[in-house]
Amino acid sequence: MSLNRRRFLTISAASLGGALASACNKNPERAKKLLSLAERGNQRVEEGLFRHTAMNRVSPSAPIAGASFPKYHISKTVPVWDTAARGVWRLEVSGAVRRPLSLTLDDLMKLPRITHKVDHFCVEGWNARATWSGVRVSDIARAAQATDDAQFVDFAGFDEDYHESWDMASAMHPQTLVAYGMDGYLLTPAHGAPARVHSPVKLGYKSTKYLTRVVFMPKQNGGYWSDQGYEWYGGT
Amino acid sequence: MMWLLVANGLLYLGFLFFHGEWRDIVPRRGDARDAWQMLRFYLFVRKDHPAQAKHNALQKSAYFAMPVLGILIVLSGLAIWKPVTFSFITALFVNYKWARFVHFVAMALLLLLALVHVFMVFAVDPYSLRAIVTGWYNSARSPEARNARPFYHLFGPGRETPASREVPPT
């Protein structure tokens, strides 16, 4: 009897596993649909949990990563803004705004400056601490007079076609910056000079480096890693 | 997927609590001594199977450790999933790095316990497979009744039940 049951269990386990495996192989669209359904469910939970009052607090005595802060870009070589070829670097703020902006680095530095020591969380599992200086994205949205249509923000840069779009709530978090300084110095090309997005409330891949465009939008438009299967929301 | 596992875990804990089954696995004084005796039995130092209640002391500690590890895994998982939103949970594990460490080690331990558990089902108590489906357990065939060690059946049937002696002629 126990042998029969054992065989029954083995057969049912094998057929269930086989059915799942073949369903994924034969019908990748259906598997993809199931996964995106799960991602949407997760996203709703994450959006429900998100609070502007939940901050990343780092003790003032906590050590910073310094030179060991990981460097990363998708181009073959470190992207450097070529002033001779492209003119003065400007940050274009456009889309669902009443007053589109075109800010030079000096303009950006005249806006209210935030300097804070926060964590950077990577999807790979590591975290690294740095002191970032920059302007709140919420202050940029206010300066550009973002309209009610601005439900999402796309951050695009000159590191090939790298971009990532965000939900408005996360972009308006007080710790979400367009940063131009790191540990007291202006950004180096390895860390996204002249300016980059930085926030502890999103995973690192959502924070576009080598930033050139901030576009407020009524709909999200994916992103470099989000389009390759990484979670679009990517919140912490 | 993880939400299904969490729901399943909550269902199990709820049943354990409301049905009183927690009494079978909660640690009690003397468990360490009993566990040591079970180890001695399994290592052929001790001849007879120690007396036990529903579970032996090694089982009890394993079955108690499993939900504890499960709770640790869920909490440390929340701590590394939302280190900003749930920073108070991350703080329970000191910081993000320790939460990751706890999450990984607890996962490895739970996996190890699960593997040993399934191994022991086949090695000492294959009759409990029937109980999984029917819910009815024949205690006459329990490892305690059969004096069963892992792979008892490889050591021959004569070992477990002492052969009864013939009645000597008067």
mmCIF file of C-alpha atoms in Angstrom:
data_model
loop_
_atom_site.group_PDB
_atom_site.id
_atom_site.type_symbol
_atom_site.label_atom_id
_atom_site.label_comp_id
_atom_site.label_asym_id
_atom_site.label_seq_id
_atom_site.Cartn_x
_atom_site.Cartn_y
_atom_site.Cartn_z
ATOM 1 C CA MET A 1 0.000 0.000 0.000
ATOM 2 C CA SER A 2 2.725 2.414 0.935
ATOM 3 C CA LEU A 3 4.551 1.494 -2.238
ATOM 4 C CA ASN A 4 1.438 2.336 -4.265
ATOM 5 C CA ARG A 5 1.111 5.624 -2.525
ATOM 6 C CA ARG A 6 4.741 6.340 -2.984
ATOM 7 C CA ARG A 7 4.395 5.619 -6.680
ATOM 8 C CA PHE A 8 1.258 7.736 -6.791
ATOM 9 C CA LEU A 9 3.045 10.624 -5.098
ATOM 10 C CA THR A 10 6.064 10.296 -7.377
ATOM 11 C CA ILE A 11 3.911 10.209 -10.498
ATOM 12 C CA SER A 12 1.794 13.160 -9.426
ATOM 13 C CA ALA A 13 4.832 15.226 -8.413
ATOM 14 C CA ALA A 14 6.582 14.403 -11.681
ATOM 15 C CA SER A 15 3.536 15.196 -13.807
ATOM 16 C CA LEU A 16 2.878 18.463 -11.971
ATOM 17 C CA GLY A 17 6.503 19.525 -12.404
ATOM 18 C CA GLY A 18 6.462 18.425 -16.024
ATOM 19 C CA ALA A 19 3.235 20.285 -16.719
ATOM 20 C CA LEU A 20 4.648 23.478 -15.201
ATOM 21 C CA ALA A 21 7.919 23.153 -17.100
ATOM 22 C CA SER A 22 6.244 22.423 -20.426
ATOM 23 C CA ALA A 23 3.713 25.221 -19.869
ATOM 24 C CA CYS A 24 6.618 27.633 -19.475
ATOM 25 C CA ASN A 25 8.425 26.264 -22.519
ATOM 26 C CA LYS A 26 5.470 25.844 -24.845
ATOM 27 C CA ASN A 27 3.695 28.981 -23.858
ATOM 28 C CA PRO A 28 6.197 31.597 -22.711
ATOM 29 C CA GLU A 29 3.565 34.312 -23.209
ATOM 30 C CA ARG A 30 1.291 32.766 -20.600
ATOM 31 C CA ALA A 31 4.181 32.388 -18.144
ATOM 32 C CA LYS A 32 5.133 35.998 -18.768
ATOM 33 C CA LYS A 33 1.542 37.069 -18.161
ATOM 34 C CA LEU A 34 1.491 35.212 -14.836
ATOM 35 C CA LEU A 35 4.772 36.834 -13.770
ATOM 36 C CA SER A 36 3.629 40.321 -14.743
ATOM 37 C CA LEU A 37 0.400 39.722 -12.827
ATOM 38 C CA ALA A 38 2.514 38.904 -9.749
ATOM 39 C CA GLU A 39 4.661 41.998 -10.339
ATOM 40 C CA ARG A 40 1.575 44.231 -10.562
ATOM 41 C CA GLY A 41 0.256 42.727 -7.320
ATOM 42 C CA ASN A 42 3.597 43.325 -5.628
ATOM 43 C CA GLN A 43 3.667 46.880 -6.941
ATOM 44 C CA ARG A 44 0.252 47.653 -5.480
ATOM 45 C CA VAL A 45 1.457 46.394 -2.093
ATOM 46 C CA GLU A 46 4.662 48.416 -2.395
ATOM 47 C CA GLU A 47 2.814 51.602 -3.377
ATOM 48 C CA GLY A 48 0.455 51.079 -0.446
ATOM 49 C CA LEU A 49 3.377 50.735 1.952
ATOM 50 C CA PHE A 50 5.284 53.748 0.611
ATOM 51 C CA ARG A 51 5.440 56.770 2.932
ATOM 52 C CA HIS A 52 7.218 60.099 2.514
ATOM 53 C CA THR A 53 7.812 60.035 6.264
ATOM 54 C CA ALA A 54 9.704 56.719 6.077
ATOM 55 C CA MET A 55 13.270 57.913 5.719
ATOM 56 C CA ASN A 56 16.605 56.221 5.401
ATOM 57 C CA ARG A 57 18.434 57.304 8.565
ATOM 58 C CA VAL A 58 22.162 56.745 8.820
ATOM 59 C CA SER A 59 23.995 57.464 12.054
ATOM 60 C CA PRO A 60 26.347 60.472 11.764
ATOM 61 C CA SER A 61 29.279 58.293 12.872
ATOM 62 C CA ALA A 62 28.586 55.552 10.298
ATOM 63 C CA PRO A 63 31.510 55.171 7.883
ATOM 64 C CA ILE A 64 31.066 56.059 4.201
ATOM 65 C CA ALA A 65 32.111 53.767 1.349
ATOM 66 C CA GLY A 66 34.463 56.411 -0.088
ATOM 67 C CA ALA A 67 36.710 55.076 -2.865
ATOM 68 C CA SER A 68 35.137 51.628 -2.598
ATOM 69 C CA PHE A 69 31.718 52.954 -3.692
ATOM 70 C CA PRO A 70 30.939 50.762 -6.733
ATOM 71 C CA LYS A 71 31.145 52.424 -10.163
ATOM 72 C CA TYR A 72 28.899 51.450 -12.993
ATOM 73 C CA HIS A 73 27.745 52.495 -16.464
ATOM 74 C CA ILE A 74 26.486 50.654 -19.552
ATOM 75 C CA SER A 75 28.749 52.316 -22.168
ATOM 76 C CA LYS A 76 32.002 50.564 -23.051
ATOM 77 C CA THR A 77 33.993 53.447 -21.602
ATOM 78 C CA VAL A 78 33.211 55.861 -18.786
ATOM 79 C CA PRO A 79 30.770 58.410 -20.260
ATOM 80 C CA VAL A 80 32.245 61.915 -20.114
ATOM 81 C CA TRP A 81 30.288 64.999 -21.224
ATOM 82 C CA ASP A 82 32.192 66.481 -24.181
ATOM 83 C CA THR A 83 31.629 70.236 -23.991
ATOM 84 C CA ALA A 84 33.431 70.870 -27.297
ATOM 85 C CA ALA A 85 31.111 68.533 -29.199
ATOM 86 C CA ARG A 86 27.856 68.954 -27.285
ATOM 87 C CA GLY A 87 28.090 72.433 -25.783
ATOM 88 C CA VAL A 88 27.531 73.264 -22.144
ATOM 89 C CA TRP A 89 25.819 70.485 -20.195
ATOM 90 C CA ARG A 90 22.233 71.304 -19.364
ATOM 91 C CA LEU A 91 19.502 69.509 -17.486
ATOM 92 C CA GLU A 92 16.279 69.721 -19.520
ATOM 93 C CA VAL A 93 13.104 69.555 -17.444
ATOM 94 C CA SER A 94 10.058 69.054 -19.667
ATOM 95 C CA GLY A 95 6.812 67.170 -20.233
ATOM 96 C CA ALA A 96 3.779 67.835 -18.075
ATOM 97 C CA VAL A 97 5.092 71.142 -16.734
ATOM 98 C CA ARG A 98 3.953 74.759 -17.143
ATOM 99 C CA ARG A 99 7.501 76.119 -17.138
ATOM 100 C CA PRO A 100 10.039 73.860 -18.903
ATOM 101 C CA LEU A 101 13.561 74.394 -17.547
ATOM 102 C CA SER A 102 17.008 74.163 -19.051
ATOM 103 C CA LEU A 103 19.454 74.288 -16.166
ATOM 104 C CA THR A 104 23.215 74.586 -16.305
ATOM 105 C CA LEU A 105 25.197 73.105 -13.428
ATOM 106 C CA ASP A 106 25.440 76.620 -11.932
ATOM 107 C CA ASP A 107 21.641 77.047 -12.172
ATOM 108 C CA LEU A 108 21.187 73.697 -10.479
ATOM 109 C CA MET A 109 23.560 74.656 -7.677
ATOM 110 C CA LYS A 110 21.584 77.841 -7.026
ATOM 111 C CA LEU A 111 18.465 75.813 -6.173
ATOM 112 C CA PRO A 112 18.014 74.814 -2.500
ATOM 113 C CA ARG A 113 20.793 72.372 -1.659
ATOM 114 C CA ILE A 114 20.348 69.209 0.368
ATOM 115 C CA THR A 115 23.374 67.374 1.770
ATOM 116 C CA HIS A 116 22.672 64.059 3.437
ATOM 117 C CA LYS A 117 24.414 60.797 4.259
ATOM 118 C CA VAL A 118 22.269 57.900 3.031
ATOM 119 C CA ASP A 119 22.468 54.311 1.869
ATOM 120 C CA HIS A 120 22.497 53.137 -1.712
ATOM 121 C CA PHE A 121 20.789 49.754 -2.076
ATOM 122 C CA CYS A 122 21.680 47.594 -5.045
ATOM 123 C CA VAL A 123 19.417 44.886 -6.461
ATOM 124 C CA GLU A 124 22.459 42.586 -6.172
ATOM 125 C CA GLY A 125 22.170 42.837 -2.390
ATOM 126 C CA TRP A 126 24.997 45.153 -1.369
ATOM 127 C CA ASN A 127 24.574 48.603 0.102
ATOM 128 C CA ALA A 128 27.051 51.496 0.156
ATOM 129 C CA ARG A 129 26.950 54.769 2.037
ATOM 130 C CA ALA A 130 27.880 58.217 0.740
ATOM 131 C CA THR A 131 27.166 61.860 1.499
ATOM 132 C CA TRP A 132 25.243 63.261 -1.453
ATOM 133 C CA SER A 133 24.702 66.942 -2.283
ATOM 134 C CA GLY A 134 22.031 68.054 -4.692
ATOM 135 C CA VAL A 135 18.547 69.349 -5.312
ATOM 136 C CA ARG A 136 15.355 67.588 -4.357
ATOM 137 C CA VAL A 137 13.430 66.350 -7.392
ATOM 138 C CA SER A 138 10.355 67.771 -5.634
ATOM 139 C CA ASP A 139 11.969 71.246 -5.686
ATOM 140 C CA ILE A 140 12.693 70.849 -9.411
ATOM 141 C CA ALA A 141 9.053 69.801 -9.979
ATOM 142 C CA ARG A 142 7.906 72.892 -8.083
ATOM 143 C CA ALA A 143 10.244 75.173 -10.045
ATOM 144 C CA ALA A 144 8.983 73.708 -13.328
ATOM 145 C CA GLN A 145 5.379 73.817 -12.095
ATOM 146 C CA ALA A 146 4.541 70.192 -12.816
ATOM 147 C CA THR A 147 0.858 69.779 -13.685
ATOM 148 C CA ASP A 148 -1.655 67.213 -12.452
ATOM 149 C CA ASP A 149 -0.827 65.112 -15.528
ATOM 150 C CA ALA A 150 2.608 64.466 -14.026
ATOM 151 C CA GLN A 151 2.012 60.982 -12.605
ATOM 152 C CA PHE A 152 5.407 59.590 -13.575
ATOM 153 C CA VAL A 153 8.922 60.923 -14.179
ATOM 154 C CA ASP A 154 11.458 59.662 -16.657
ATOM 155 C CA PHE A 155 15.138 60.201 -15.885
ATOM 156 C CA ALA A 156 17.324 59.877 -18.985
ATOM 157 C CA GLY A 157 21.056 60.344 -19.391
ATOM 158 C CA PHE A 158 23.913 60.312 -21.894
ATOM 159 C CA ASP A 159 25.150 56.840 -20.891
ATOM 160 C CA GLU A 160 23.946 55.432 -24.231
ATOM 161 C CA ASP A 161 20.128 55.240 -23.985
ATOM 162 C CA TYR A 162 19.970 54.572 -20.252
ATOM 163 C CA HIS A 163 16.797 55.810 -18.624
ATOM 164 C CA GLU A 164 14.424 54.725 -15.865
ATOM 165 C CA SER A 165 10.935 56.015 -15.166
ATOM 166 C CA TRP A 166 9.583 56.448 -11.641
ATOM 167 C CA ASP A 167 6.227 56.813 -9.959
ATOM 168 C CA MET A 168 5.642 60.412 -8.879
ATOM 169 C CA ALA A 169 5.350 59.531 -5.142
ATOM 170 C CA SER A 170 8.863 58.051 -4.995
ATOM 171 C CA ALA A 171 10.322 60.904 -7.063
ATOM 172 C CA MET A 172 8.771 63.443 -4.665
ATOM 173 C CA HIS A 173 10.260 61.708 -1.594
ATOM 174 C CA PRO A 174 12.379 64.256 0.330
ATOM 175 C CA GLN A 175 15.464 62.025 -0.008
ATOM 176 C CA THR A 176 15.242 61.774 -3.820
ATOM 177 C CA LEU A 177 17.841 64.141 -5.273
ATOM 178 C CA VAL A 178 19.363 65.243 -8.501
ATOM 179 C CA ALA A 179 22.846 65.012 -6.995
ATOM 180 C CA TYR A 180 25.939 66.850 -8.217
ATOM 181 C CA GLY A 181 28.171 66.274 -5.194
ATOM 182 C CA MET A 182 29.450 63.173 -3.439
ATOM 183 C CA ASP A 183 31.342 63.145 -0.141
ATOM 184 C CA GLY A 184 31.975 66.908 -0.398
ATOM 185 C CA TYR A 185 33.296 66.954 -3.992
ATOM 186 C CA LEU A 186 31.600 67.483 -7.337
ATOM 187 C CA LEU A 187 30.728 64.173 -8.980
ATOM 188 C CA THR A 188 33.481 62.446 -10.923
ATOM 189 C CA PRO A 189 32.679 60.817 -14.298
ATOM 190 C CA ALA A 190 32.816 57.384 -12.604
ATOM 191 C CA HIS A 191 29.883 58.368 -10.397
ATOM 192 C CA GLY A 192 27.714 60.032 -13.026
ATOM 193 C CA ALA A 193 29.104 63.564 -13.536
ATOM 194 C CA PRO A 194 27.868 66.216 -13.933
ATOM 195 C CA ALA A 195 24.622 65.147 -12.194
ATOM 196 C CA ARG A 196 22.693 62.002 -11.412
ATOM 197 C CA VAL A 197 19.569 60.858 -9.636
ATOM 198 C CA HIS A 198 20.147 59.451 -6.181
ATOM 199 C CA SER A 199 17.672 58.102 -3.663
ATOM 200 C CA PRO A 200 17.700 55.516 -0.906
ATOM 201 C CA VAL A 201 14.018 54.759 -1.605
ATOM 202 C CA LYS A 202 14.727 52.999 -4.904
ATOM 203 C CA LEU A 203 17.144 50.258 -5.898
ATOM 204 C CA GLY A 204 20.339 51.566 -7.505
ATOM 205 C CA TYR A 205 19.391 50.755 -11.094
ATOM 206 C CA LYS A 206 16.449 53.194 -10.891
ATOM 207 C CA SER A 207 18.859 56.093 -10.190
ATOM 208 C CA THR A 208 19.961 57.263 -13.635
ATOM 209 C CA LYS A 209 23.536 58.563 -13.791
ATOM 210 C CA TYR A 210 24.911 61.077 -16.343
ATOM 211 C CA LEU A 211 21.513 62.778 -16.203
ATOM 212 C CA THR A 212 20.369 65.101 -19.014
ATOM 213 C CA ARG A 213 16.553 64.939 -19.094
ATOM 214 C CA VAL A 214 13.809 64.934 -16.476
ATOM 215 C CA VAL A 215 10.457 64.375 -18.203
ATOM 216 C CA PHE A 216 7.175 64.470 -16.276
ATOM 217 C CA MET A 217 4.619 62.164 -17.874
ATOM 218 C CA PRO A 218 1.043 60.907 -17.498
ATOM 219 C CA LYS A 219 2.241 57.305 -18.143
ATOM 220 C CA GLN A 220 5.373 55.363 -17.256
ATOM 221 C CA ASN A 221 7.715 54.353 -20.039
ATOM 222 C CA GLY A 222 9.745 51.518 -18.527
ATOM 223 C CA GLY A 223 13.485 51.803 -18.334
ATOM 224 C CA TYR A 224 16.792 50.264 -19.346
ATOM 225 C CA TRP A 225 16.737 47.435 -16.791
ATOM 226 C CA SER A 226 12.969 47.420 -16.239
ATOM 227 C CA ASP A 227 12.510 46.516 -19.917
ATOM 228 C CA GLN A 228 14.867 43.570 -19.437
ATOM 229 C CA GLY A 229 12.774 41.992 -16.695
ATOM 230 C CA TYR A 230 13.903 43.812 -13.565
ATOM 231 C CA GLU A 231 11.045 45.020 -11.407
ATOM 232 C CA TRP A 232 9.876 48.416 -12.676
ATOM 233 C CA TYR A 233 8.933 49.715 -9.210
ATOM 234 C CA GLY A 234 12.177 48.645 -7.515
ATOM 235 C CA GLY A 235 11.385 50.411 -4.236
ATOM 236 C CA THR A 236 13.065 49.958 -0.866
ATOM 237 C CA MET B 1 4.985 33.101 -4.456
ATOM 238 C CA MET B 2 6.485 34.363 -1.231
ATOM 239 C CA TRP B 3 3.047 35.613 -0.147
ATOM 240 C CA LEU B 4 1.653 32.093 -0.629
ATOM 241 C CA LEU B 5 4.441 30.700 1.556
ATOM 242 C CA VAL B 6 3.760 33.323 4.222
ATOM 243 C CA ALA B 7 0.002 32.543 4.135
ATOM 244 C CA ASN B 8 0.780 28.840 4.389
ATOM 245 C CA GLY B 9 3.084 29.487 7.349
ATOM 246 C CA LEU B 10 0.428 31.573 9.111
ATOM 247 C CA LEU B 11 -2.158 28.840 8.537
ATOM 248 C CA TYR B 12 0.228 26.299 10.065
ATOM 249 C CA LEU B 13 1.024 28.498 13.065
ATOM 250 C CA GLY B 14 -2.680 29.227 13.598
ATOM 251 C CA PHE B 15 -3.529 25.531 13.552
ATOM 252 C CA LEU B 16 -0.607 24.755 15.855
ATOM 253 C CA PHE B 17 -1.814 27.362 18.307
ATOM 254 C CA PHE B 18 -5.589 26.842 18.283
ATOM 255 C CA HIS B 19 -5.471 23.063 18.051
ATOM 256 C CA GLY B 20 -3.021 22.769 20.935
ATOM 257 C CA GLU B 21 -0.448 20.923 18.824
ATOM 258 C CA TRP B 22 2.182 23.412 19.972
ATOM 259 C CA ARG B 23 2.343 21.393 23.205
ATOM 260 C CA ASP B 24 4.020 18.555 21.287
ATOM 261 C CA ILE B 25 6.922 20.656 20.062
ATOM 262 C CA VAL B 26 7.494 23.354 22.659
ATOM 263 C CA PRO B 27 10.866 22.859 24.412
ATOM 264 C CA ARG B 28 10.703 21.444 27.930
ATOM 265 C CA ARG B 29 13.167 20.756 30.701
ATOM 266 C CA GLY B 30 15.007 17.500 30.082
ATOM 267 C CA ASP B 31 14.872 17.834 26.277
ATOM 268 C CA ALA B 32 18.641 18.264 26.041
ATOM 269 C CA ARG B 33 19.186 15.073 28.043
ATOM 270 C CA ASP B 34 16.622 13.168 25.962
ATOM 271 C CA ALA B 35 18.142 14.453 22.725
ATOM 272 C CA TRP B 36 21.540 13.239 23.891
ATOM 273 C CA GLN B 37 20.040 9.796 24.590
ATOM 274 C CA MET B 38 18.483 9.723 21.089
ATOM 275 C CA LEU B 39 21.890 10.559 19.598
ATOM 276 C CA ARG B 40 23.478 7.772 21.633
ATOM 277 C CA PHE B 41 20.820 5.385 20.339
ATOM 278 C CA TYR B 42 21.346 6.415 16.713
ATOM 279 C CA LEU B 43 25.121 6.028 17.127
ATOM 280 C CA PHE B 44 24.715 2.447 18.446
ATOM 281 C CA VAL B 45 26.026 3.441 21.892
ATOM 282 C CA ARG B 46 22.679 2.787 23.465
ATOM 283 C CA LYS B 47 20.763 -0.403 22.635
ATOM 284 C CA ASP B 48 17.111 0.455 23.222
ATOM 285 C CA HIS B 49 15.092 3.328 21.765
ATOM 286 C CA PRO B 50 14.521 5.986 24.471
ATOM 287 C CA ALA B 51 10.902 6.322 25.594
ATOM 288 C CA GLN B 52 9.147 9.247 23.946
ATOM 289 C CA ALA B 53 5.818 11.052 23.667
ATOM 290 C CA LYS B 54 4.467 11.898 20.188
ATOM 291 C CA HIS B 55 7.909 13.039 19.001
ATOM 292 C CA ASN B 56 11.364 12.157 20.243
ATOM 293 C CA ALA B 57 13.545 14.946 21.619
ATOM 294 C CA LEU B 58 15.497 15.398 18.375
ATOM 295 C CA GLN B 59 12.265 15.689 16.379
ATOM 296 C CA LYS B 60 10.815 18.104 18.907
ATOM 297 C CA SER B 61 13.774 20.449 18.694
ATOM 298 C CA ALA B 62 13.764 20.268 14.885
ATOM 299 C CA TYR B 63 10.014 20.907 14.623
ATOM 300 C CA PHE B 64 10.291 23.790 17.072
ATOM 301 C CA ALA B 65 13.266 25.262 15.221
ATOM 302 C CA MET B 66 11.459 25.173 11.855
ATOM 303 C CA PRO B 67 8.716 27.749 12.596
ATOM 304 C CA VAL B 68 11.238 29.871 14.518
ATOM 305 C CA LEU B 69 13.508 29.864 11.445
ATOM 306 C CA GLY B 70 10.467 30.560 9.258
ATOM 307 C CA ILE B 71 9.590 33.638 11.297
ATOM 308 C CA LEU B 72 13.232 34.791 11.165
ATOM 309 C CA ILE B 73 13.251 34.303 7.388
ATOM 310 C CA VAL B 74 10.054 36.320 6.880
ATOM 311 C CA LEU B 75 11.202 39.139 9.193
ATOM 312 C CA SER B 76 14.722 39.364 7.748
ATOM 313 C CA GLY B 77 13.171 39.106 4.278
ATOM 314 C CA LEU B 78 10.960 42.123 4.972
ATOM 315 C CA ALA B 79 14.053 43.879 6.384
ATOM 316 C CA ILE B 80 16.009 43.492 3.134
ATOM 317 C CA TRP B 81 12.990 43.970 0.857
ATOM 318 C CA LYS B 82 12.070 47.374 2.344
ATOM 319 C CA PRO B 83 15.098 48.652 4.312
ATOM 320 C CA VAL B 84 13.717 52.219 4.180
ATOM 321 C CA THR B 85 9.950 51.689 4.598
ATOM 322 C CA PHE B 86 10.507 48.948 7.200
ATOM 323 C CA SER B 87 13.685 50.441 8.683
ATOM 324 C CA PHE B 88 12.410 49.445 12.155
ATOM 325 C CA ILE B 89 12.458 45.770 11.097
ATOM 326 C CA THR B 90 15.928 46.189 9.596
ATOM 327 C CA ALA B 91 16.997 47.698 12.935
ATOM 328 C CA LEU B 92 15.873 44.479 14.669
ATOM 329 C CA PHE B 93 18.726 42.760 12.837
ATOM 330 C CA VAL B 94 21.183 45.602 13.668
ATOM 331 C CA ASN B 95 21.540 46.654 10.017
ATOM 332 C CA TYR B 96 20.959 45.669 6.391
ATOM 333 C CA LYS B 97 24.074 43.488 6.198
ATOM 334 C CA TRP B 98 23.162 41.449 9.272
ATOM 335 C CA ALA B 99 19.595 41.079 8.038
ATOM 336 C CA ARG B 100 20.994 39.573 4.833
ATOM 337 C CA PHE B 101 23.250 37.280 6.872
ATOM 338 C CA VAL B 102 20.354 36.083 9.066
ATOM 339 C CA HIS B 103 18.136 35.608 5.993
ATOM 340 C CA PHE B 104 20.746 33.450 4.257
ATOM 341 C CA VAL B 105 21.807 31.363 7.270
ATOM 342 C CA ALA B 106 18.195 30.763 8.381
ATOM 343 C CA MET B 107 17.313 29.683 4.824
ATOM 344 C CA ALA B 108 20.258 27.246 4.741
ATOM 345 C CA LEU B 109 19.355 25.803 8.171
ATOM 346 C CA LEU B 110 15.687 25.374 7.252
ATOM 347 C CA LEU B 111 16.672 23.620 4.034
ATOM 348 C CA LEU B 112 19.053 21.355 5.966
ATOM 349 C CA LEU B 113 16.360 20.481 8.532
ATOM 350 C CA ALA B 114 13.867 19.759 5.739
ATOM 351 C CA LEU B 115 16.333 17.465 3.962
ATOM 352 C CA VAL B 116 17.227 15.589 7.164
ATOM 353 C CA HIS B 117 13.513 15.345 7.998
ATOM 354 C CA VAL B 118 12.644 13.731 4.651
ATOM 355 C CA PHE B 119 15.714 11.501 4.870
ATOM 356 C CA MET B 120 14.629 10.256 8.294
ATOM 357 C CA VAL B 121 11.108 9.501 7.039
ATOM 358 C CA PHE B 122 12.514 6.979 4.595
ATOM 359 C CA ALA B 123 15.356 5.835 6.832
ATOM 360 C CA VAL B 124 13.545 5.152 10.124
ATOM 361 C CA ASP B 125 9.809 5.696 9.782
ATOM 362 C CA PRO B 126 8.496 4.871 6.291
ATOM 363 C CA TYR B 127 5.174 3.865 7.889
ATOM 364 C CA SER B 128 4.516 7.529 8.646
ATOM 365 C CA LEU B 129 4.038 8.095 4.890
ATOM 366 C CA ARG B 130 0.668 6.412 5.326
ATOM 367 C CA ALA B 131 -0.156 8.829 8.137
ATOM 368 C CA ILE B 132 0.520 11.800 5.836
ATOM 369 C CA VAL B 133 -2.421 10.775 3.655
ATOM 370 C CA THR B 134 -4.771 9.010 6.078
ATOM 371 C CA GLY B 135 -3.993 10.960 9.230
ATOM 372 C CA TRP B 136 -3.984 7.674 11.096
ATOM 373 C CA TYR B 137 -0.752 6.379 12.603
ATOM 374 C CA ASN B 138 -0.127 2.777 13.597
ATOM 375 C CA SER B 139 1.942 3.224 16.742
ATOM 376 C CA ALA B 140 2.721 -0.498 16.817
ATOM 377 C CA ARG B 141 5.009 0.255 13.882
ATOM 378 C CA SER B 142 6.523 3.430 15.308
ATOM 379 C CA PRO B 143 10.326 3.614 15.406
ATOM 380 C CA GLU B 144 10.080 3.363 19.181
ATOM 381 C CA ALA B 145 8.079 0.112 18.965
ATOM 382 C CA ARG B 146 10.414 -1.291 16.312
ATOM 383 C CA ASN B 147 13.559 0.011 18.041
ATOM 384 C CA ALA B 148 14.446 1.528 14.641
ATOM 385 C CA ARG B 149 17.625 3.342 13.781
ATOM 386 C CA PRO B 150 18.293 4.958 10.366
ATOM 387 C CA PHE B 151 18.282 2.173 7.768
ATOM 388 C CA TYR B 152 17.211 -0.361 10.386
ATOM 389 C CA HIS B 153 15.989 -2.632 7.591
ATOM 390 C CA LEU B 154 19.529 -3.002 6.223
ATOM 391 C CA PHE B 155 20.652 -4.574 9.453
ATOM 392 C CA GLY B 156 18.219 -7.498 9.206
ATOM 393 C CA PRO B 157 14.867 -8.015 10.844
ATOM 394 C CA GLY B 158 16.183 -10.172 13.687
ATOM 395 C CA ARG B 159 17.830 -7.272 15.384
ATOM 396 C CA GLU B 160 14.778 -5.273 16.238
ATOM 397 C CA THR B 161 12.569 -7.908 17.864
ATOM 398 C CA PRO B 162 14.336 -10.247 20.237
ATOM 399 C CA ALA B 163 13.536 -13.813 19.135
ATOM 400 C CA SER B 164 11.243 -15.462 21.622
ATOM 401 C CA ARG B 165 12.713 -18.477 23.272
ATOM 402 C CA GLU B 166 11.078 -21.852 23.036
ATOM 403 C CA VAL B 167 9.272 -22.957 26.123
ATOM 404 C CA PRO B 168 11.646 -25.404 27.704
ATOM 405 C CA PRO B 169 10.268 -28.925 28.180
ATOM 406 C CA THR B 170 9.357 -29.812 31.701
#
